[in-house]
PDB file of C-alpha atoms in Angstrom:
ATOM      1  CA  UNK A 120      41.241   8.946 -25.637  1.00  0.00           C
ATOM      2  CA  UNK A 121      39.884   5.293 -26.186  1.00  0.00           C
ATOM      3  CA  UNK A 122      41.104   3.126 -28.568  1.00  0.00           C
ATOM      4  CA  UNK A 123      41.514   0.097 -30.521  1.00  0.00           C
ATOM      5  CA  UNK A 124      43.865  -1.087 -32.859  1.00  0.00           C
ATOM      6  CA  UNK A 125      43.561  -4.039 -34.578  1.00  0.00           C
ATOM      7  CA  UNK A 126      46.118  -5.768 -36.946  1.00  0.00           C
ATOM      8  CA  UNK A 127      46.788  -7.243 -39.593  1.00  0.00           C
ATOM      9  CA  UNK A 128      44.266  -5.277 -41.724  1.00  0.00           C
ATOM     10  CA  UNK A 129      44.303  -8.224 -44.600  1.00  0.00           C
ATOM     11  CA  UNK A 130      45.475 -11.748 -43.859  1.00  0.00           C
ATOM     12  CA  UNK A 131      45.406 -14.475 -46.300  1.00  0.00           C
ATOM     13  CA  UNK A 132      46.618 -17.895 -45.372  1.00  0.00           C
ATOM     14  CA  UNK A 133      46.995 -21.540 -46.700  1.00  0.00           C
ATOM     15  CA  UNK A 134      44.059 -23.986 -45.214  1.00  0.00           C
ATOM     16  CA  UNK A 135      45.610 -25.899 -42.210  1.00  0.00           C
ATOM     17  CA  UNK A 136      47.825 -22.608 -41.037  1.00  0.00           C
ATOM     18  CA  UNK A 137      47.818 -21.102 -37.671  1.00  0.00           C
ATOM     19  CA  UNK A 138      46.159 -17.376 -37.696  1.00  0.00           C
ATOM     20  CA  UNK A 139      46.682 -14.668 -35.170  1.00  0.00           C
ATOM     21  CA  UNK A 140      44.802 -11.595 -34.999  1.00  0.00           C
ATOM     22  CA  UNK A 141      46.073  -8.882 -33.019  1.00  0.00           C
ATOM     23  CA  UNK A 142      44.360  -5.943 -31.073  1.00  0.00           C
ATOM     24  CA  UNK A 143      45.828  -3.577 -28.651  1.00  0.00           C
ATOM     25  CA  UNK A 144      43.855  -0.499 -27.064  1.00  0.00           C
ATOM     26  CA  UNK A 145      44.444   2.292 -24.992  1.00  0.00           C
ATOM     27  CA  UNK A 146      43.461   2.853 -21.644  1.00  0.00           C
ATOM     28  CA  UNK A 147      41.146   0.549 -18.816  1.00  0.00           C
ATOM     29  CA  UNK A 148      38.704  -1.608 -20.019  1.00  0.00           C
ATOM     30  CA  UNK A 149      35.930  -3.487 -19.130  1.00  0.00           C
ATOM     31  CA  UNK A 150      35.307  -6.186 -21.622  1.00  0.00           C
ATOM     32  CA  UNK A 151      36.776  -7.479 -25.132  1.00  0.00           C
ATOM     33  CA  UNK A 152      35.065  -8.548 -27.400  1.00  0.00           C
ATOM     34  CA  UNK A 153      35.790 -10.336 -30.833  1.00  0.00           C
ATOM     35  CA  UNK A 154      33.283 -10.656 -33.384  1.00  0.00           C
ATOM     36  CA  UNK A 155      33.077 -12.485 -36.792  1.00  0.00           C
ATOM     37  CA  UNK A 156      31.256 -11.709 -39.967  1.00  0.00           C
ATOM     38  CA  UNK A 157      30.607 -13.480 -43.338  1.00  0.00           C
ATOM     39  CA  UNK A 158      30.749 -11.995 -46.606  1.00  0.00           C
ATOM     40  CA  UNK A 159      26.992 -10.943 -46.978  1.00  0.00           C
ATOM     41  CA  UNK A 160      26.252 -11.972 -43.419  1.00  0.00           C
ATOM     42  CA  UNK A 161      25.342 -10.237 -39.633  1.00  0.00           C
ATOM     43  CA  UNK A 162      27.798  -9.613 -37.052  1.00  0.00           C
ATOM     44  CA  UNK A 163      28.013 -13.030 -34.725  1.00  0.00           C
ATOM     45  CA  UNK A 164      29.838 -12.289 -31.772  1.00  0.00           C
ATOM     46  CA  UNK A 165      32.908 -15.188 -30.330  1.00  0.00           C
ATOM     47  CA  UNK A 166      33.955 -14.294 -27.247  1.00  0.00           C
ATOM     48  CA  UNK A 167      33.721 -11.859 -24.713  1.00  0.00           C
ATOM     49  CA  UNK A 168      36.959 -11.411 -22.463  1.00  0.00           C
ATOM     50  CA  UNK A 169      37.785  -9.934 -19.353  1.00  0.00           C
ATOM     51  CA  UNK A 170      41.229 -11.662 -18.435  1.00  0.00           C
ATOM     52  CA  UNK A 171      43.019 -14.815 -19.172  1.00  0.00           C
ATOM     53  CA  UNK A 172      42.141 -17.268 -21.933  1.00  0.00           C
ATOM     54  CA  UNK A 173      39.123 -18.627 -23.615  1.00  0.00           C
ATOM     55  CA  UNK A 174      38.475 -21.485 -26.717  1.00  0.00           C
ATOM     56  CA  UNK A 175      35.620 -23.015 -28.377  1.00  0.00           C
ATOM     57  CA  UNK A 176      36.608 -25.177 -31.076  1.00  0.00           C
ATOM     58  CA  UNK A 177      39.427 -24.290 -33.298  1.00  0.00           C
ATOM     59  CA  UNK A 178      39.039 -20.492 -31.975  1.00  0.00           C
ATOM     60  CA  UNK A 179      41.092 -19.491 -29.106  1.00  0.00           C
ATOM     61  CA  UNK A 180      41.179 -15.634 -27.470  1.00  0.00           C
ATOM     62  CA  UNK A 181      43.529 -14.294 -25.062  1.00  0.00           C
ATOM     63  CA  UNK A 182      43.700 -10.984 -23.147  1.00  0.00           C
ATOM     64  CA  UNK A 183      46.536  -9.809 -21.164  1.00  0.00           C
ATOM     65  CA  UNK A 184      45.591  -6.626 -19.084  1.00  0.00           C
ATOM     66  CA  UNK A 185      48.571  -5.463 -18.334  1.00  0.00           C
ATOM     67  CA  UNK A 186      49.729  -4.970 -21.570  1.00  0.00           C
ATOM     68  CA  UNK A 187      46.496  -3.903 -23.109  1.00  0.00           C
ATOM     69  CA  UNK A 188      46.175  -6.627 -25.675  1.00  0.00           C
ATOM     70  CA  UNK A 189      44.057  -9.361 -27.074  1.00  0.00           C
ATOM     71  CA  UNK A 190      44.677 -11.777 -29.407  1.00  0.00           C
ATOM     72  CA  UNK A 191      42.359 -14.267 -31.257  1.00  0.00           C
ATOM     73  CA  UNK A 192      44.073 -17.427 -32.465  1.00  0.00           C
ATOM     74  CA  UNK A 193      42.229 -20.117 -35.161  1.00  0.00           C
ATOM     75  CA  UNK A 194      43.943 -23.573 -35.343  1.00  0.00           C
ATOM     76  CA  UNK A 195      44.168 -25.349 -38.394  1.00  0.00           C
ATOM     77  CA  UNK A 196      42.643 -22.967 -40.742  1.00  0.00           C
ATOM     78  CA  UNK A 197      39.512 -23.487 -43.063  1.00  0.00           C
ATOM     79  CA  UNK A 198      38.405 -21.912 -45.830  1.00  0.00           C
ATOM     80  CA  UNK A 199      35.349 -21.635 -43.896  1.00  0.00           C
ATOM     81  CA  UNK A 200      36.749 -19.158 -41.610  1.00  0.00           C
ATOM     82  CA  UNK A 201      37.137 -16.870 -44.262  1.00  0.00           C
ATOM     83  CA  UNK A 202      35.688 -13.667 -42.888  1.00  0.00           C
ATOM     84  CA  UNK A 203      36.191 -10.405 -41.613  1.00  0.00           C
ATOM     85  CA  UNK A 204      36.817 -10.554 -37.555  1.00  0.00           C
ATOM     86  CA  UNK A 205      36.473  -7.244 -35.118  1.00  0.00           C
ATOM     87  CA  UNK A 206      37.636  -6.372 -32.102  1.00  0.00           C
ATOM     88  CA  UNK A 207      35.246  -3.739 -29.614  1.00  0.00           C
ATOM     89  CA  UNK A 208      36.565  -2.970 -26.514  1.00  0.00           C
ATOM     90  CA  UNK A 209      34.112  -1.809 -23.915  1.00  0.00           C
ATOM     91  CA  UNK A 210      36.005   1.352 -21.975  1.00  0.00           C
ATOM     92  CA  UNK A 211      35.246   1.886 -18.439  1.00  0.00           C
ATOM     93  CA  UNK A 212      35.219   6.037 -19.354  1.00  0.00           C
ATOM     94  CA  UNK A 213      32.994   7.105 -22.745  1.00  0.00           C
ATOM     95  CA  UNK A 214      34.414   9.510 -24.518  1.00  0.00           C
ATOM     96  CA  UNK A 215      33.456  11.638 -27.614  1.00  0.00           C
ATOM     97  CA  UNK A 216      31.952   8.174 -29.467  1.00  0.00           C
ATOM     98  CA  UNK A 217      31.480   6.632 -26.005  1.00  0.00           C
ATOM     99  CA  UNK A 218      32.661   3.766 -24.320  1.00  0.00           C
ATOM    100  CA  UNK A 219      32.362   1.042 -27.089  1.00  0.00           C
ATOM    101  CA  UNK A 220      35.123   0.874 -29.362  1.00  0.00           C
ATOM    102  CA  UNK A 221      35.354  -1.026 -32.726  1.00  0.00           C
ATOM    103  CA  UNK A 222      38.439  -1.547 -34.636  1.00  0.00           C
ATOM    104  CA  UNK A 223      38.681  -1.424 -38.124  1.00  0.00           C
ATOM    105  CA  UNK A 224      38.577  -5.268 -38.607  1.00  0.00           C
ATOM    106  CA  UNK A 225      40.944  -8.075 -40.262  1.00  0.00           C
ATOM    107  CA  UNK A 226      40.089  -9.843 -43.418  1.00  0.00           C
ATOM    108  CA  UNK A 227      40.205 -12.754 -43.605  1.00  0.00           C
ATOM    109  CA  UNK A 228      40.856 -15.206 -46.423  1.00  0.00           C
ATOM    110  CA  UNK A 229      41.870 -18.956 -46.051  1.00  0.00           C
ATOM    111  CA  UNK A 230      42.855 -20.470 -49.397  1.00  0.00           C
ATOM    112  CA  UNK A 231      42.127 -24.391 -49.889  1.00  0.00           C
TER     113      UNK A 231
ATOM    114  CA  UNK B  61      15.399 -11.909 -23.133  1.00  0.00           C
ATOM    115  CA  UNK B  62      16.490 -12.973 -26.757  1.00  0.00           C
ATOM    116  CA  UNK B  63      19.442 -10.379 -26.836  1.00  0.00           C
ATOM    117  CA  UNK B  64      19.768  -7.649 -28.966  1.00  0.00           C
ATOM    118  CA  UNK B  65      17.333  -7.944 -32.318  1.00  0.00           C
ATOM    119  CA  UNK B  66      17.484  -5.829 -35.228  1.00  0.00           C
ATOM    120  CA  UNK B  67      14.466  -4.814 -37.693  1.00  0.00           C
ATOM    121  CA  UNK B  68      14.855  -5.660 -40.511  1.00  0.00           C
ATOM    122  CA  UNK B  69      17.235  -7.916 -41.339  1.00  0.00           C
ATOM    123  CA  UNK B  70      17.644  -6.494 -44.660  1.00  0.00           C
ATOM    124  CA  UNK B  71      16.226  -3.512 -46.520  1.00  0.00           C
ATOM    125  CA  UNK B  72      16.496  -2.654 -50.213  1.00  0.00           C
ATOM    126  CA  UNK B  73      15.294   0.646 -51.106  1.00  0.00           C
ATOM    127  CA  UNK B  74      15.375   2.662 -53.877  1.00  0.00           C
ATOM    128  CA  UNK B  75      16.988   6.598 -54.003  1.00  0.00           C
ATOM    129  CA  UNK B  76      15.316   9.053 -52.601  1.00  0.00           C
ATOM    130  CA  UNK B  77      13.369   7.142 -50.673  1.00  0.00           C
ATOM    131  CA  UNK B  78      12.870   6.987 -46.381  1.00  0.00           C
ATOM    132  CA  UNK B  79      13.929   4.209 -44.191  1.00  0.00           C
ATOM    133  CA  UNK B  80      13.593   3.144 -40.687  1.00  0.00           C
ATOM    134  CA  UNK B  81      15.754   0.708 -38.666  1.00  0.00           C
ATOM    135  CA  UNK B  82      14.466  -0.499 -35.644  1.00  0.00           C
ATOM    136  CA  UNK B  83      17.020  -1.737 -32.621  1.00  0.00           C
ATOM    137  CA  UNK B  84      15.537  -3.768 -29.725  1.00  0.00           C
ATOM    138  CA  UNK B  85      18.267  -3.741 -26.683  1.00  0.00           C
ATOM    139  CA  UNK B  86      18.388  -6.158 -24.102  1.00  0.00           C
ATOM    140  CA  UNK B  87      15.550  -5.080 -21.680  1.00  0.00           C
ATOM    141  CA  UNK B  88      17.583  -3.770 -18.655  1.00  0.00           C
ATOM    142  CA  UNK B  89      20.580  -2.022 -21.015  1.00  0.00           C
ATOM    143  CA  UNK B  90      20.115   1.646 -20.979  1.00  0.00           C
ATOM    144  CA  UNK B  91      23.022   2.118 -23.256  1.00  0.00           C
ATOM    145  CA  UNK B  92      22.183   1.976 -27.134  1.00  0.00           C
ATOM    146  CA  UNK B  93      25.067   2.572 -29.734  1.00  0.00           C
ATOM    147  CA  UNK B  94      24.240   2.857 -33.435  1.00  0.00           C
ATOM    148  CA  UNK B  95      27.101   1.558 -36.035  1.00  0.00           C
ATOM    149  CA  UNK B  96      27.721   1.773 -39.833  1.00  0.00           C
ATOM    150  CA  UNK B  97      29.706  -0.638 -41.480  1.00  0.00           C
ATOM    151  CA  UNK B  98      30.643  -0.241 -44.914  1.00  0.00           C
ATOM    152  CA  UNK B  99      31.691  -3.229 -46.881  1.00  0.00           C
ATOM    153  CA  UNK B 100      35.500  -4.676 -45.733  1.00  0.00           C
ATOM    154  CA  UNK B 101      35.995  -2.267 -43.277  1.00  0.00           C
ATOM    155  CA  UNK B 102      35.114  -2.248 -39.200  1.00  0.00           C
ATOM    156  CA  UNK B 103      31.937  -0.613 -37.511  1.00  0.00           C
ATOM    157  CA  UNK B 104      32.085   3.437 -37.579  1.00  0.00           C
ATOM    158  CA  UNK B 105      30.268   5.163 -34.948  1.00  0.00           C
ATOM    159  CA  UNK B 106      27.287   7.135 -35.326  1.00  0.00           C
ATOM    160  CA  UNK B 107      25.793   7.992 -32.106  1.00  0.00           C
ATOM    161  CA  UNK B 108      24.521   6.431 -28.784  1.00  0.00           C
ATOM    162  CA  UNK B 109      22.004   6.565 -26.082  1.00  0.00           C
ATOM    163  CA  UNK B 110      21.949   6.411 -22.380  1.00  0.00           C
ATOM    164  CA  UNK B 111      18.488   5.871 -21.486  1.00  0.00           C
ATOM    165  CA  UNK B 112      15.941   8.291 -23.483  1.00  0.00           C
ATOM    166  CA  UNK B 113      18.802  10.807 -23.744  1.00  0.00           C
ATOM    167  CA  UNK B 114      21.293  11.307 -27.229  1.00  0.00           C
ATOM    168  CA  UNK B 115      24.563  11.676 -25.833  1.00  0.00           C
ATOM    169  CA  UNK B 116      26.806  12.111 -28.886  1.00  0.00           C
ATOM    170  CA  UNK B 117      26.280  11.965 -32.917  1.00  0.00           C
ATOM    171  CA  UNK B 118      29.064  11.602 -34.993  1.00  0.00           C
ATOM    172  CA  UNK B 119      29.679  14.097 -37.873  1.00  0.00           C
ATOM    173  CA  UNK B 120      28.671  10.775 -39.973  1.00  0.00           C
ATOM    174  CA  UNK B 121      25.446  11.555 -39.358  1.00  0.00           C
ATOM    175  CA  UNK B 122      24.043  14.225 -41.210  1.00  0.00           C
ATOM    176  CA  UNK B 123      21.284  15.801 -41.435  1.00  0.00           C
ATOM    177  CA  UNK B 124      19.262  12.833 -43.170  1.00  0.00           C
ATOM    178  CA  UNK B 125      19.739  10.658 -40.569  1.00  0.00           C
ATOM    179  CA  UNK B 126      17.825  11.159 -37.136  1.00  0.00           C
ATOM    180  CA  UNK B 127      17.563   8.544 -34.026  1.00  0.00           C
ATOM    181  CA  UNK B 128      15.409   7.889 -31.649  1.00  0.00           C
ATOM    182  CA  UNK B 129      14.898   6.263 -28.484  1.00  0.00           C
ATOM    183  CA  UNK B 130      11.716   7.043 -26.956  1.00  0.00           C
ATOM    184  CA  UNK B 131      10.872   5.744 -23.220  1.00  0.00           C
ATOM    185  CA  UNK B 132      14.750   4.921 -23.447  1.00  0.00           C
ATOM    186  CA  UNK B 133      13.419   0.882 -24.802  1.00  0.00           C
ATOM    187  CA  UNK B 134      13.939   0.229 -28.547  1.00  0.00           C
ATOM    188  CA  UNK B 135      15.746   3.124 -30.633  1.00  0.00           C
ATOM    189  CA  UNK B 136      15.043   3.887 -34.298  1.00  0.00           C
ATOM    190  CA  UNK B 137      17.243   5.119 -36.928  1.00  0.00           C
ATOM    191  CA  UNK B 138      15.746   6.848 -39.666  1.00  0.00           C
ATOM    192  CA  UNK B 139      17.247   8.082 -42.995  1.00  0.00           C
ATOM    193  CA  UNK B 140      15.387  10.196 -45.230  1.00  0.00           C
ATOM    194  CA  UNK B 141      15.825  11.098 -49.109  1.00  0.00           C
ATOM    195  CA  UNK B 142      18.457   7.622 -49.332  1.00  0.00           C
ATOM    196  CA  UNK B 143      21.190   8.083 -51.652  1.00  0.00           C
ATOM    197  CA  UNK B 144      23.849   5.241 -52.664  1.00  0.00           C
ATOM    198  CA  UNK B 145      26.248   6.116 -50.408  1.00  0.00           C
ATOM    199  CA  UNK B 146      23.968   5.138 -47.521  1.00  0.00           C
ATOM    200  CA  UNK B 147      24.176   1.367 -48.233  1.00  0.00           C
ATOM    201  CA  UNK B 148      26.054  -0.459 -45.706  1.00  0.00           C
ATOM    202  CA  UNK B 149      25.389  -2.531 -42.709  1.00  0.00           C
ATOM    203  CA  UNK B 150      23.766  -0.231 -39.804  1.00  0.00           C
ATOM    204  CA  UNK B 151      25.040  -2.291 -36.257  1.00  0.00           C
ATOM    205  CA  UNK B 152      23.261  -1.491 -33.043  1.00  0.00           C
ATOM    206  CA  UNK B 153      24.356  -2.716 -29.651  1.00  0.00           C
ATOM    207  CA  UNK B 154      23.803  -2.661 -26.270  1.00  0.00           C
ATOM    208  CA  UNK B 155      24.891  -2.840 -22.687  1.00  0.00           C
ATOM    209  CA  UNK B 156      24.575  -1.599 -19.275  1.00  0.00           C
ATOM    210  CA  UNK B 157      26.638   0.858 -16.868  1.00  0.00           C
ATOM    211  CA  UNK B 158      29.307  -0.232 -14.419  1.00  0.00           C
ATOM    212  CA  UNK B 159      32.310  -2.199 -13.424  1.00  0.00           C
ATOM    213  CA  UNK B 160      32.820  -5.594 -15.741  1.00  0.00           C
ATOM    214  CA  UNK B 161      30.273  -4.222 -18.087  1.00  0.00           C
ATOM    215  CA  UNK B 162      29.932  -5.984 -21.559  1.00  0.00           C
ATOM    216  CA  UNK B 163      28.294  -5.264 -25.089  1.00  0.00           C
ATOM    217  CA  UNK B 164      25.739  -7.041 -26.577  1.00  0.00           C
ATOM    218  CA  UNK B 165      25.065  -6.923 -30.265  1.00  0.00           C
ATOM    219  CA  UNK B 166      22.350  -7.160 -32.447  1.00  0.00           C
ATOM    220  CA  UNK B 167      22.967  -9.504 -36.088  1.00  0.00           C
ATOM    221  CA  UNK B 168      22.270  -5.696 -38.089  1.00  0.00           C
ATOM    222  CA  UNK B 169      20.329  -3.930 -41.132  1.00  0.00           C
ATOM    223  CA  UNK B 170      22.140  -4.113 -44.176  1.00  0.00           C
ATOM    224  CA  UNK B 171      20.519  -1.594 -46.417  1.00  0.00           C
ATOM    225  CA  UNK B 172      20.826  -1.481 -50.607  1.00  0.00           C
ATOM    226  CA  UNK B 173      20.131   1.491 -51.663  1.00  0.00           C
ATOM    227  CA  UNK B 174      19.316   1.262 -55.457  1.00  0.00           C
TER     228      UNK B 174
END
């Protein structure tokens, strides 16, 4: 069965802090993707991952295959960033809600 | 190709009444995935295309809620007789079939139902 797990579920943090923002799934996958979305606002997607390590700007996502996990990083936090961030894995087999797999999100809240 | 657009942006509608989403994939994807997303939590699936044909529906959808996607191009999502509950973001994405596939997503609908 694919899926994705994505924790914390709520994360508040002090401007400046380091953030982590974890999501594991299941079985094989093709792509990772994490995604970002402001209070009111569309889905704008970050980065798309298939192995290693990738950064733009204060954002930094990592994938390691082997253990079927991602994580997306943001250095010195702003309330700015405040926003809800998704994982969606893209599994190589679709099951019953095919192949592209949300998880349930992280909120988000950076406090000056 | 401008990547995956959604039409329109936002829709405010009022009980009762019918609306229609349109989802514009990029041109070569013939896989089409329709999304709700209710307000702090992640995307739910609702059903999703491979080329012209409906492969799965959530039990999310009910019976109000019908999608298209004729000529396996753009897909529509249409909800009829709109109650409040139906407000939320409606996500639509796209991607192609194959090894290192990715998804491409469009910005969504957010729909007020009032």
């Amino acid at each position: 069965k694919n899926e994705v797990e994505q924790s914390p579920q709520n994360l508040t943090a002090q401007e400046g802090e380091f953030i982590t923002i974890n999501c594991s799934y299941s079985v094989g996958i093709s792509a990772l993707h994490w995604l970002q979305q402001h209070p009111g606002g569309g889905i704008v997607s970050l980065f798309m991952l298939s192995s290693g390590k990738k950064k733009h700007g204060r954002l930094i996502a990592t994938i390691n295959i082997q253990e079927k996990h991602s994580s997306l990083h943001i250095t010195a936090s702003h309330p700015r960033d405040s926003a809800v961030y998704i994982c969606a894995a893209m599994f190589y087999y679709g099951g019953s809600q095919g192949n592209l797999i949300f998880g349930k999100g992280t909120k988000l809240s950076v406090k000056p | 190709d401008t990547g995956v657009s959604q039409d329109p942006r936002h829709k405010i509608t009022k009980r009762g009444q019918n609306v229609t989403f349109r989802c514009d994939p990029i041109s070569e994807h013939n896989r089409l995935y329709w999304y709700r997303q209710t307000l702090g939590q992640g995307p739910e699936f609702l059903t999703y295309f491979q080329n012209e044909a409906q492969l799965e529906k959530s039990r999310l959808l009910s019976d109000r809620f019908s999608a298209e996607r004729p000529k396996g191009s753009f897909s529509t999502l249409e909800i009829q007789r709109t109650e409040q509950g139906d407000s939320a973001m409606y996500l639509c994405a796209s991607s192609s079939t194959g090894v290192g596939t990715e998804a491409f997503f469009g910005q969504g609908t957010r729909l007020t139902v009032v």
